[in-house]
Every structure is written in structure tokens, then in C-alpha cells.
PDB file of C-alpha atoms in Angstrom:
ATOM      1  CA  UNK G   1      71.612  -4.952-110.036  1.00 52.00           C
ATOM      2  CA  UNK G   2      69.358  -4.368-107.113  1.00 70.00           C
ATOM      3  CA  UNK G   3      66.311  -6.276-107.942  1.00 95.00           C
ATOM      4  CA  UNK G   4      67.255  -8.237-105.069  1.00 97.00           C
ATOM      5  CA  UNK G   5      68.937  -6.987-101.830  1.00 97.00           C
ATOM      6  CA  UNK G   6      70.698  -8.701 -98.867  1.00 98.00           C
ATOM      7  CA  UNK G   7      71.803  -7.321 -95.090  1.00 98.00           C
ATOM      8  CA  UNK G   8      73.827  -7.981 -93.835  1.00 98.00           C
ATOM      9  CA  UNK G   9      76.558  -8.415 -96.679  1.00 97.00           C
ATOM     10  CA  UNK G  10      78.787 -10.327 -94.213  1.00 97.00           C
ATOM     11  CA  UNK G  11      77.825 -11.654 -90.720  1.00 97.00           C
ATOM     12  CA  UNK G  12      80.644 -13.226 -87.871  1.00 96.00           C
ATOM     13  CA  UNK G  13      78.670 -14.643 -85.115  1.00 94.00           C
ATOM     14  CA  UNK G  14      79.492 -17.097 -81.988  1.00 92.00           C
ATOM     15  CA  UNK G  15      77.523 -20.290 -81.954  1.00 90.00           C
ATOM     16  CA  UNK G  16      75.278 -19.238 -79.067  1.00 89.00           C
ATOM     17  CA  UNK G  17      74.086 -16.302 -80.925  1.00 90.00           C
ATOM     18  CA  UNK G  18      71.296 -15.371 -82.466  1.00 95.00           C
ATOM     19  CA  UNK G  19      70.930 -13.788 -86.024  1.00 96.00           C
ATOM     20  CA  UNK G  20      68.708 -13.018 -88.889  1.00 97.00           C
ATOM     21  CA  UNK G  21      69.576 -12.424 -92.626  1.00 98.00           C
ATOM     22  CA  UNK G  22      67.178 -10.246 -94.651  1.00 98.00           C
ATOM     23  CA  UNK G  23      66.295 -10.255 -98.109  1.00 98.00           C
ATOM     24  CA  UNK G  24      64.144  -7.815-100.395  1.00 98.00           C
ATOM     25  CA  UNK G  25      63.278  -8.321-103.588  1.00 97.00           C
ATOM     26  CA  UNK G  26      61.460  -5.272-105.539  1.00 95.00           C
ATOM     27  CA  UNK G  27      60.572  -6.629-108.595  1.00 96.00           C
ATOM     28  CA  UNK G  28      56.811  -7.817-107.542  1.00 96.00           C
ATOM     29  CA  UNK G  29      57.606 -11.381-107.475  1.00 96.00           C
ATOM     30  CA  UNK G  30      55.696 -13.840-105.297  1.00 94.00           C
ATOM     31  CA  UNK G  31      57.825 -16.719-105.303  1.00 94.00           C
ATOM     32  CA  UNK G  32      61.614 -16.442-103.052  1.00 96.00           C
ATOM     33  CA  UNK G  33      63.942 -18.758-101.998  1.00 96.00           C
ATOM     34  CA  UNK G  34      66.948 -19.470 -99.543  1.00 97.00           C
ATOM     35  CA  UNK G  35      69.977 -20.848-100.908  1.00 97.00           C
ATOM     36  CA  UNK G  36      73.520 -22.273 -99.243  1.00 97.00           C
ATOM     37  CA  UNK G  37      77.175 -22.530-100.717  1.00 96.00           C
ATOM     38  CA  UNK G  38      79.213 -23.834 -98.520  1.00 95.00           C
ATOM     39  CA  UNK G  39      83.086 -23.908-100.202  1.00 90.00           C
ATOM     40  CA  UNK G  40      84.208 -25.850-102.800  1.00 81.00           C
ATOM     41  CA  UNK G  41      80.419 -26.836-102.778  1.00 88.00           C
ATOM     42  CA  UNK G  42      76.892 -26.271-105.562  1.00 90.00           C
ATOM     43  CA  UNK G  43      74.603 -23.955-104.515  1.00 93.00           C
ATOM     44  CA  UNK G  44      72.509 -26.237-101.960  1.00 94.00           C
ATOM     45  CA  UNK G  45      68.373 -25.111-102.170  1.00 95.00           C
ATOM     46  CA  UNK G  46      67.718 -24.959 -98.754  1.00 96.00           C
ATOM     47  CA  UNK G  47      63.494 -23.322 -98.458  1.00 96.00           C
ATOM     48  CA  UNK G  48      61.086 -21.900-101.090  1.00 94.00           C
ATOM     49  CA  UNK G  49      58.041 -19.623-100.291  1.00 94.00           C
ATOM     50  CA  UNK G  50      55.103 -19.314-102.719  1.00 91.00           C
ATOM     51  CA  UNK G  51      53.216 -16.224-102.113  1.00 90.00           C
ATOM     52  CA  UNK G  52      54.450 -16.124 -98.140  1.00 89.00           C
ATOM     53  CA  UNK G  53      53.833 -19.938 -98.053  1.00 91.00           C
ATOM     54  CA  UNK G  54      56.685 -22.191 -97.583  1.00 90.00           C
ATOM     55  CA  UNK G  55      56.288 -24.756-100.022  1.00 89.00           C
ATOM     56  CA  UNK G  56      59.871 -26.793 -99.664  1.00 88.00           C
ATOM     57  CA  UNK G  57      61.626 -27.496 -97.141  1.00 89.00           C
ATOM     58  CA  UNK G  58      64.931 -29.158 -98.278  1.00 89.00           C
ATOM     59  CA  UNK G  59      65.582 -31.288 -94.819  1.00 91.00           C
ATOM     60  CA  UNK G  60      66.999 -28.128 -93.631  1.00 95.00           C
ATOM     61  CA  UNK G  61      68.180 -28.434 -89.840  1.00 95.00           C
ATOM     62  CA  UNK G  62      65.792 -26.575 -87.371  1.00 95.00           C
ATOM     63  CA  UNK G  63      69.004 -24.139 -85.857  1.00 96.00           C
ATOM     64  CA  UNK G  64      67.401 -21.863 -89.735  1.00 97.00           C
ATOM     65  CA  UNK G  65      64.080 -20.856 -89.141  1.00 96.00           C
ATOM     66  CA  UNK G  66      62.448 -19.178 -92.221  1.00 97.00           C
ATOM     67  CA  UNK G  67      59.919 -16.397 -92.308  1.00 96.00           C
ATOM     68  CA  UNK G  68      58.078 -14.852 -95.175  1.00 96.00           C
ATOM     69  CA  UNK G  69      56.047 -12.305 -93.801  1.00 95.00           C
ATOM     70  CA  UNK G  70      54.803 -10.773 -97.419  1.00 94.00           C
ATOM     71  CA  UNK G  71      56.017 -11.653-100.307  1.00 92.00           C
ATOM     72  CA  UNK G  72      58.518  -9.049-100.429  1.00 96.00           C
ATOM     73  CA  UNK G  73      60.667  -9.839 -97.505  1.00 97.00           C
ATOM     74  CA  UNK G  74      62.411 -13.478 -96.859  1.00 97.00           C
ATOM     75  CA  UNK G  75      64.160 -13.243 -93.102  1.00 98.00           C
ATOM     76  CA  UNK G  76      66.227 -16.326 -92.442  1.00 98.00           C
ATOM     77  CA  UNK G  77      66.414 -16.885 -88.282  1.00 97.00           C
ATOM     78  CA  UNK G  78      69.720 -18.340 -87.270  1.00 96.00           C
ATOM     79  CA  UNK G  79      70.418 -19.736 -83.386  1.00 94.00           C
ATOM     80  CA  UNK G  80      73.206 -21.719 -81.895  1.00 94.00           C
ATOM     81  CA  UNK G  81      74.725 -22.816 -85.271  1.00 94.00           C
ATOM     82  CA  UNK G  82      77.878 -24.237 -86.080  1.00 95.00           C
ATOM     83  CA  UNK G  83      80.795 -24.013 -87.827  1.00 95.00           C
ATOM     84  CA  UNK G  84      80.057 -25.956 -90.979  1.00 94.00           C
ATOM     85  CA  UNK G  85      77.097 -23.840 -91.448  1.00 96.00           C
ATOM     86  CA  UNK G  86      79.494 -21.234 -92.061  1.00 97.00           C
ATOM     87  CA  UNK G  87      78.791 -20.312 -96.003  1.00 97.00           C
ATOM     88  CA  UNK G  88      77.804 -17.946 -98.833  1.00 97.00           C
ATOM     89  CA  UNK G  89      74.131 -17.469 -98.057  1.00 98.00           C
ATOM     90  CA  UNK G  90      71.879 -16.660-100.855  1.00 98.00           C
ATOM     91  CA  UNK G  91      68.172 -15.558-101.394  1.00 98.00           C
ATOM     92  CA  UNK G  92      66.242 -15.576-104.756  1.00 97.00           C
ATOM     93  CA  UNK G  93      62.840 -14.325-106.081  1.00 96.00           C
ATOM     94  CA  UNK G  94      61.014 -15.298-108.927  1.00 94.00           C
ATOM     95  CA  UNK G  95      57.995 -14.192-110.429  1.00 92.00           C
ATOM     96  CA  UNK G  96      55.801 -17.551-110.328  1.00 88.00           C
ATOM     97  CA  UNK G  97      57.985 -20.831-109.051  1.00 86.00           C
ATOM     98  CA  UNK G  98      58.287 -22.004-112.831  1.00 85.00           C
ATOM     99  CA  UNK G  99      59.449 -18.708-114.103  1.00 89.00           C
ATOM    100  CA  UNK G 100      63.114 -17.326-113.919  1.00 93.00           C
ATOM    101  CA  UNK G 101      65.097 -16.914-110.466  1.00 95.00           C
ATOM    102  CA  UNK G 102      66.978 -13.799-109.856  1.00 96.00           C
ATOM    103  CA  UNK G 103      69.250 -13.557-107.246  1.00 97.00           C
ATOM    104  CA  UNK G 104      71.026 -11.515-104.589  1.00 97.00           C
ATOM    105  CA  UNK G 105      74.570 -10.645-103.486  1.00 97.00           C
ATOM    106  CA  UNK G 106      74.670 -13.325-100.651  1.00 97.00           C
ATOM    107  CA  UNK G 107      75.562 -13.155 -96.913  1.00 98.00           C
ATOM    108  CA  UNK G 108      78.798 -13.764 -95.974  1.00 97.00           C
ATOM    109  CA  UNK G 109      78.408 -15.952 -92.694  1.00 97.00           C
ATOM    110  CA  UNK G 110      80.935 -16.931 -90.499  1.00 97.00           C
ATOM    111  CA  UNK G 111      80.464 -19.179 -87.282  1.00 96.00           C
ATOM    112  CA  UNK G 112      83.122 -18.995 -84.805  1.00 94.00           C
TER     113      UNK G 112
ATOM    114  CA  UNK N   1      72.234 -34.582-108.825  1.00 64.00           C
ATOM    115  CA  UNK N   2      73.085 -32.037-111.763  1.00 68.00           C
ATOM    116  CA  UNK N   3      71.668 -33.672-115.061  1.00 88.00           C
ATOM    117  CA  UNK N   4      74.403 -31.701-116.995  1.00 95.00           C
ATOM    118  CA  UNK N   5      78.072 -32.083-118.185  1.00 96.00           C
ATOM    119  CA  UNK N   6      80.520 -29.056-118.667  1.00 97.00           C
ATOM    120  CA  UNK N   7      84.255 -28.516-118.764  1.00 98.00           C
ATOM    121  CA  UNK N   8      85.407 -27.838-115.385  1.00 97.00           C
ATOM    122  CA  UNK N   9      87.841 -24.990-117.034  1.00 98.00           C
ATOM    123  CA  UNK N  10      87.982 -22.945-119.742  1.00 98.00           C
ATOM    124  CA  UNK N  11      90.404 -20.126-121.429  1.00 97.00           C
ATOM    125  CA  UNK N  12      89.823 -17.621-123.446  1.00 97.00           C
ATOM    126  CA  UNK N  13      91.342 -14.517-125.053  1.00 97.00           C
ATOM    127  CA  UNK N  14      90.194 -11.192-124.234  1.00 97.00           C
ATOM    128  CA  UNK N  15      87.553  -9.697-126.862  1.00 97.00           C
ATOM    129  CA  UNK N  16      87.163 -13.270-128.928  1.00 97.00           C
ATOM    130  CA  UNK N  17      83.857 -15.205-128.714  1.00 97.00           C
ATOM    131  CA  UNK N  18      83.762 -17.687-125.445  1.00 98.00           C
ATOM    132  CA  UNK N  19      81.837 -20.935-126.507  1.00 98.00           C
ATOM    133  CA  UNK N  20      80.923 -22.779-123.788  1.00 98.00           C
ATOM    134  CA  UNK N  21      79.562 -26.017-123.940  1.00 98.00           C
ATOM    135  CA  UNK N  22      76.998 -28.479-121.816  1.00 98.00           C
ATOM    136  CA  UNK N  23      75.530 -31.699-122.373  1.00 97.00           C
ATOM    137  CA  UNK N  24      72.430 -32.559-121.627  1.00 95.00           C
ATOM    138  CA  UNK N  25      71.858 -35.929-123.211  1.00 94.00           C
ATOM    139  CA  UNK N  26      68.885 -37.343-120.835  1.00 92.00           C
ATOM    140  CA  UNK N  27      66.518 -33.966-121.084  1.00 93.00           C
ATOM    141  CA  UNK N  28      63.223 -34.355-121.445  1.00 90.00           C
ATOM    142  CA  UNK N  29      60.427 -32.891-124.052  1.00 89.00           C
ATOM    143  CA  UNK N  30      59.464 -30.426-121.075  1.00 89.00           C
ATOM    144  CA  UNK N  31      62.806 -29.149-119.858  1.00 92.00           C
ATOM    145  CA  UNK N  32      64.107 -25.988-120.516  1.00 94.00           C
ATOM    146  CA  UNK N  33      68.119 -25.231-121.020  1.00 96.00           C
ATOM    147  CA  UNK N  34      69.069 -22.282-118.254  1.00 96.00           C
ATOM    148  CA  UNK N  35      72.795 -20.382-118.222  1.00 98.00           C
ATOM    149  CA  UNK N  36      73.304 -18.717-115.005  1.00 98.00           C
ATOM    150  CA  UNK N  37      77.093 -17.064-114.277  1.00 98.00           C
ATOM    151  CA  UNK N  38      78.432 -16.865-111.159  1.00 97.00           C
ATOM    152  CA  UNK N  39      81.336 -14.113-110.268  1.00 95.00           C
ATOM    153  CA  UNK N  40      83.661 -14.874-107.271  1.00 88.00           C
ATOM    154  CA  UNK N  41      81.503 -14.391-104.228  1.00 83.00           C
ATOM    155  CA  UNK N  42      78.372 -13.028-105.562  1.00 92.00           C
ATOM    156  CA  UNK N  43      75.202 -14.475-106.134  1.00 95.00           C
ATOM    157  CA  UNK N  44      74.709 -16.201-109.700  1.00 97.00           C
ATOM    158  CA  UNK N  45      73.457 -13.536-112.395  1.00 97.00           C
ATOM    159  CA  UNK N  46      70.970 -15.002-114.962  1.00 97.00           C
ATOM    160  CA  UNK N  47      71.550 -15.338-118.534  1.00 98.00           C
ATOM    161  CA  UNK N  48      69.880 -16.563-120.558  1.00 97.00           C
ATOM    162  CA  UNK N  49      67.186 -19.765-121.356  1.00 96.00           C
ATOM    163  CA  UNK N  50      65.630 -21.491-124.266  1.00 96.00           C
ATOM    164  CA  UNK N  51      64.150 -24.893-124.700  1.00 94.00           C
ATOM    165  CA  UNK N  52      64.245 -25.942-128.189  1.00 92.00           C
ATOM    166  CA  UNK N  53      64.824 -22.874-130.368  1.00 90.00           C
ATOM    167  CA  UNK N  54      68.379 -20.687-130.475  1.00 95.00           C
ATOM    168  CA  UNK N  55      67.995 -17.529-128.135  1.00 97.00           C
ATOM    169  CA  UNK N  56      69.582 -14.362-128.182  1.00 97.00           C
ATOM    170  CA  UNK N  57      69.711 -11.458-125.547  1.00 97.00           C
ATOM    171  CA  UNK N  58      72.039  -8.965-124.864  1.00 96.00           C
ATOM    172  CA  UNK N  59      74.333 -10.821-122.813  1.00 95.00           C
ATOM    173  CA  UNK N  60      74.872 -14.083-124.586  1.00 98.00           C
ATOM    174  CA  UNK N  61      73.348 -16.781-127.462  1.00 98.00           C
ATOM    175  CA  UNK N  62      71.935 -19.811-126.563  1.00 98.00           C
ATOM    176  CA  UNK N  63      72.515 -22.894-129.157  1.00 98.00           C
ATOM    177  CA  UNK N  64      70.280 -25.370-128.873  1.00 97.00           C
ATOM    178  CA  UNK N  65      71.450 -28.740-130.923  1.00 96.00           C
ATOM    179  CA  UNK N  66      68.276 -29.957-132.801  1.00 95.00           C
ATOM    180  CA  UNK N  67      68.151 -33.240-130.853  1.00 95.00           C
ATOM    181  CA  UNK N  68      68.139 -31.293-127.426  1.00 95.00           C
ATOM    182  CA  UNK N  69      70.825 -33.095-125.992  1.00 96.00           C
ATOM    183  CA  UNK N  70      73.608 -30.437-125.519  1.00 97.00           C
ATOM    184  CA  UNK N  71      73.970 -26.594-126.074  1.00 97.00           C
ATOM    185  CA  UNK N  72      76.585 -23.642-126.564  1.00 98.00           C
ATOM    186  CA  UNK N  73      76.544 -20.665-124.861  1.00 98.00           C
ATOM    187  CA  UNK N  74      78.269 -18.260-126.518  1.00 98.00           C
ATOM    188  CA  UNK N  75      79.978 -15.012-125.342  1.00 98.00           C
ATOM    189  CA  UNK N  76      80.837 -12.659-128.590  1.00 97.00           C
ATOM    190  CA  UNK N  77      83.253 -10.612-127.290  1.00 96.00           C
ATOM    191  CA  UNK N  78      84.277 -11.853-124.155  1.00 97.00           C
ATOM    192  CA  UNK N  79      86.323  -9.825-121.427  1.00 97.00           C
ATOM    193  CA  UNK N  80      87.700  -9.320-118.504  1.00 97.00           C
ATOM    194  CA  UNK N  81      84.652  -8.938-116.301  1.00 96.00           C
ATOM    195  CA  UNK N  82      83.025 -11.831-118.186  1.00 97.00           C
ATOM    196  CA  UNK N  83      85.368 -14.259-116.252  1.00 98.00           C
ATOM    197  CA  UNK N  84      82.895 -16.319-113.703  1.00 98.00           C
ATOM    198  CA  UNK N  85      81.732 -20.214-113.525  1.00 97.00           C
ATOM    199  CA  UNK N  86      78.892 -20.229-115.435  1.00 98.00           C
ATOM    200  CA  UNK N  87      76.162 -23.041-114.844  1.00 97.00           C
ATOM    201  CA  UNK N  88      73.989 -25.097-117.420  1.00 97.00           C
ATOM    202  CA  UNK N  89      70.953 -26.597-115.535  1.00 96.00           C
ATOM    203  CA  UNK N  90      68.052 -28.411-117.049  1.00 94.00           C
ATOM    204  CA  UNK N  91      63.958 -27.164-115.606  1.00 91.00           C
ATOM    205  CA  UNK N  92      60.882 -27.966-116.213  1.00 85.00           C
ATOM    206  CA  UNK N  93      59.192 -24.835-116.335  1.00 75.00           C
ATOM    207  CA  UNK N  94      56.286 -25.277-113.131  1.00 71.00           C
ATOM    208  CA  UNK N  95      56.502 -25.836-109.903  1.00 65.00           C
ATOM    209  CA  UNK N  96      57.670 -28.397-107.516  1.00 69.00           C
ATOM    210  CA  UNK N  97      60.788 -29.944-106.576  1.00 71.00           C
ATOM    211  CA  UNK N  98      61.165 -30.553-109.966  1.00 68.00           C
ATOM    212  CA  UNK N  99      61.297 -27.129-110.918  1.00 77.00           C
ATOM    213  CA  UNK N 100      64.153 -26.413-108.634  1.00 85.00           C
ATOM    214  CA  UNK N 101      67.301 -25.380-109.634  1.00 89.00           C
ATOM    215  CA  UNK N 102      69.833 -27.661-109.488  1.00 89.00           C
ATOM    216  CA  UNK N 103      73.541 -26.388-109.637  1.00 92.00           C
ATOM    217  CA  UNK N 104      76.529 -28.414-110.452  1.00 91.00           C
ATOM    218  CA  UNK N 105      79.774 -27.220-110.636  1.00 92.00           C
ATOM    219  CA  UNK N 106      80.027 -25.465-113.625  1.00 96.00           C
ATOM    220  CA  UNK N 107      82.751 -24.046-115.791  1.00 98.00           C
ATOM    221  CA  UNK N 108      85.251 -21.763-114.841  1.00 97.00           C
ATOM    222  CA  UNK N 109      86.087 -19.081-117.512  1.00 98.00           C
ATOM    223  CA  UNK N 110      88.685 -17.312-117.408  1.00 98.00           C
ATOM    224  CA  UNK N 111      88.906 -14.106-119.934  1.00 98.00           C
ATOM    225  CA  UNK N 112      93.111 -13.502-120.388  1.00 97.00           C
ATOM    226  CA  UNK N 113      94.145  -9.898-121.582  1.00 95.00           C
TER     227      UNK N 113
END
């Protein structure tokens, strides 16, 4: 399916770096949505944007910085994270929050 | 915290019907029943939903129990490919925190030749 694309697929980066994760959705949805799963863990909601307002924030640390800028694209910022934020990230769209969410493939991150 | 119960693991044989159960006893008049599956390492691929009447698409059914408080999904002809965790969650159906998704852990399926 590729309703809903990801880039990168899989991401290694240092904890001083610097990275963003993209996500496009083309199915003309308004609502998206950042996801984590860490290991052996549920998927954790981490922010939701309602036409390219964020409208949850799940007490997510301030080292991810969202940013909607239509309602097409969801970037997620990342800067001097750690280890244990290495996980399966994962962005969503839906069409209104209260309707179905269809998902992406994920970024693979990695912080060494 | 999920408000559903499933089997951690389940088996089953290559091209018979995969029923997998969820309970749900403490859902509410306004909550719908959602299956989502997720393959190792992807993201989790929707299935199917249905709050009081039985669904069908062209993936799955969804059995509803008349008093709402569990459900079956079924599989018809499972196979190999079919083998995932697949998640029951409970949603209202508008916005808000409460309309989140909330995954547990789901059941693992795994489809033997």
C-alpha cells in the first residue's frame, strides 16, 4: 500500500545529530499522527495534527519537534536524542480524527 | 491502558479459518470494535471495524456478540502471509484523547504450512 509513505525507511544517527523523518499521506486526509514502538513495547501515540494543527501532545519530550506544514506532510524534527528513543517510528493519517487511521511502513531509528 | 483482552498466541493451520478472539467486557454504547494487524516490522494494516452489527470485507469478518462485550475476528482461509499480531482496540468514533488508539499487545498468529 502506499497511501501513506515514510523516508527514511531506516535512520542510524549519533546523539548530537540532527534529523528529520518525513511522512506523506495521499489519500486527502486532514487528520495525521506520530506514533512510537519501542521493543517488546504497544504502539505509544506520541502527537496528532488536525488540519496542520497539533491537537495532542502526548507529554512527548522536547529533543521531537513536530511540524505539519499542510495537511499532507507530517516532518518529525529529532536533536541530541538518546538511546532509548531508539524505535520503530510510525506516522498515520486519517480522514477526520474519529474516522479510520491508516498507517505507514515506519522508520527504523537507531541512536548510537 | 488497553480496554481489551486477547490470547497472547495463537496457531493455526495453513488455509483453515483463524478465529481470533477479544474481550471487551467494559465497552460502552458509543465505542466501536477496531482489528488492526501488524506484520513484523511494518506499520499496523487496518482491518476491519463494526460497533454492534457483524461486518464483512474482503480481508476478514467481524463478530460482534449481541451484548457487545467480546468479538471474533475471523480469517477464512488463513495463510502464510496472514501470520502478524493482530490488535482489538475499543474507539469512540470523534475526536479527542478519547478517540485515540490505544494498542495493547495483541495476538500473535502464526499460519503453519
Amino acid at each position: 500500500e502506499t497511501g501513506v509513505t515514510q523516508t527514511p525507511r531506516h535512520l542510524v544517527m549519533g546523539m548530537t545529530n540532527k534529523k528529520s523523518l518525513k511522512c506523506e499521506q495521499h489519500l486527502g486526509h486532514n487528520a495525521m499522527y506520530w506514533y512510537k514502538q519501542s521493543a517488546k513495547k504497544p504502539l505509544e501515540l506520541m502527537f496528532v495534527y488536525n488540519f496542520k494543527e497539533q491537537t495532542e501532545n502526548n507529554s512527548v519530550p522536547s529533543r521531537f519537534s513536530p511540524e505539519c506544514p499542510n495537511s499532507s506532510h507530517l516532518f518529525l524534527h529529532l536533536h541530541t536524542l538518546q538511546p532509548e528513543d531508539s524505535a520503530l517510528y510510525l506516522c498515520a493519517s486519517s480522514g477526520e480524527v474519529e474516522e479510520t487511521q491508516y498507517f505507514g511502513p515506519g522508520t527504523r531509528l537507531l541512536v548510537l | 491502558d488497553a480496554k481489551t483482552t486477547q490470547p497472547p498466541s495463537m496457531d493455526c493451520a495453513e488455509g483453515r479459518a483463524a478465529n481470533l478472539p477479544c474481550n471487551h467486557s467494559t465497552i460502552s454504547g458509543n465505542e466501536y470494535v477496531y482489528w488492526y494487524r501488524q506484520i513484523h516490522s511494518q506499520g499496523p494494516q487496518y482491518i476491519i471495524h463494526g460497533l454492534k452489527n457483524n461486518e464483512t470485507n474482503e480481508m476478514a469478518s467481524l463478530i460482534i456478540t449481541e451484548d457487545r462485550k467480546s468479538s471474533t475476528l475471523i480469517l477464512p482461509h488463513a495463510t502464510l502471509r496472514d501470520t502478524a499480531v493482530y490488535y482489538c482496540i475499543v474507539r469512540v468514533a470523534y475526536g479527542g484523547s478519547q478517540g485515540n488508539l490505544i494498542f495493547g499487545k495483541g495476538t500473535k498468529l502464526s499460519v503453519k504450512p
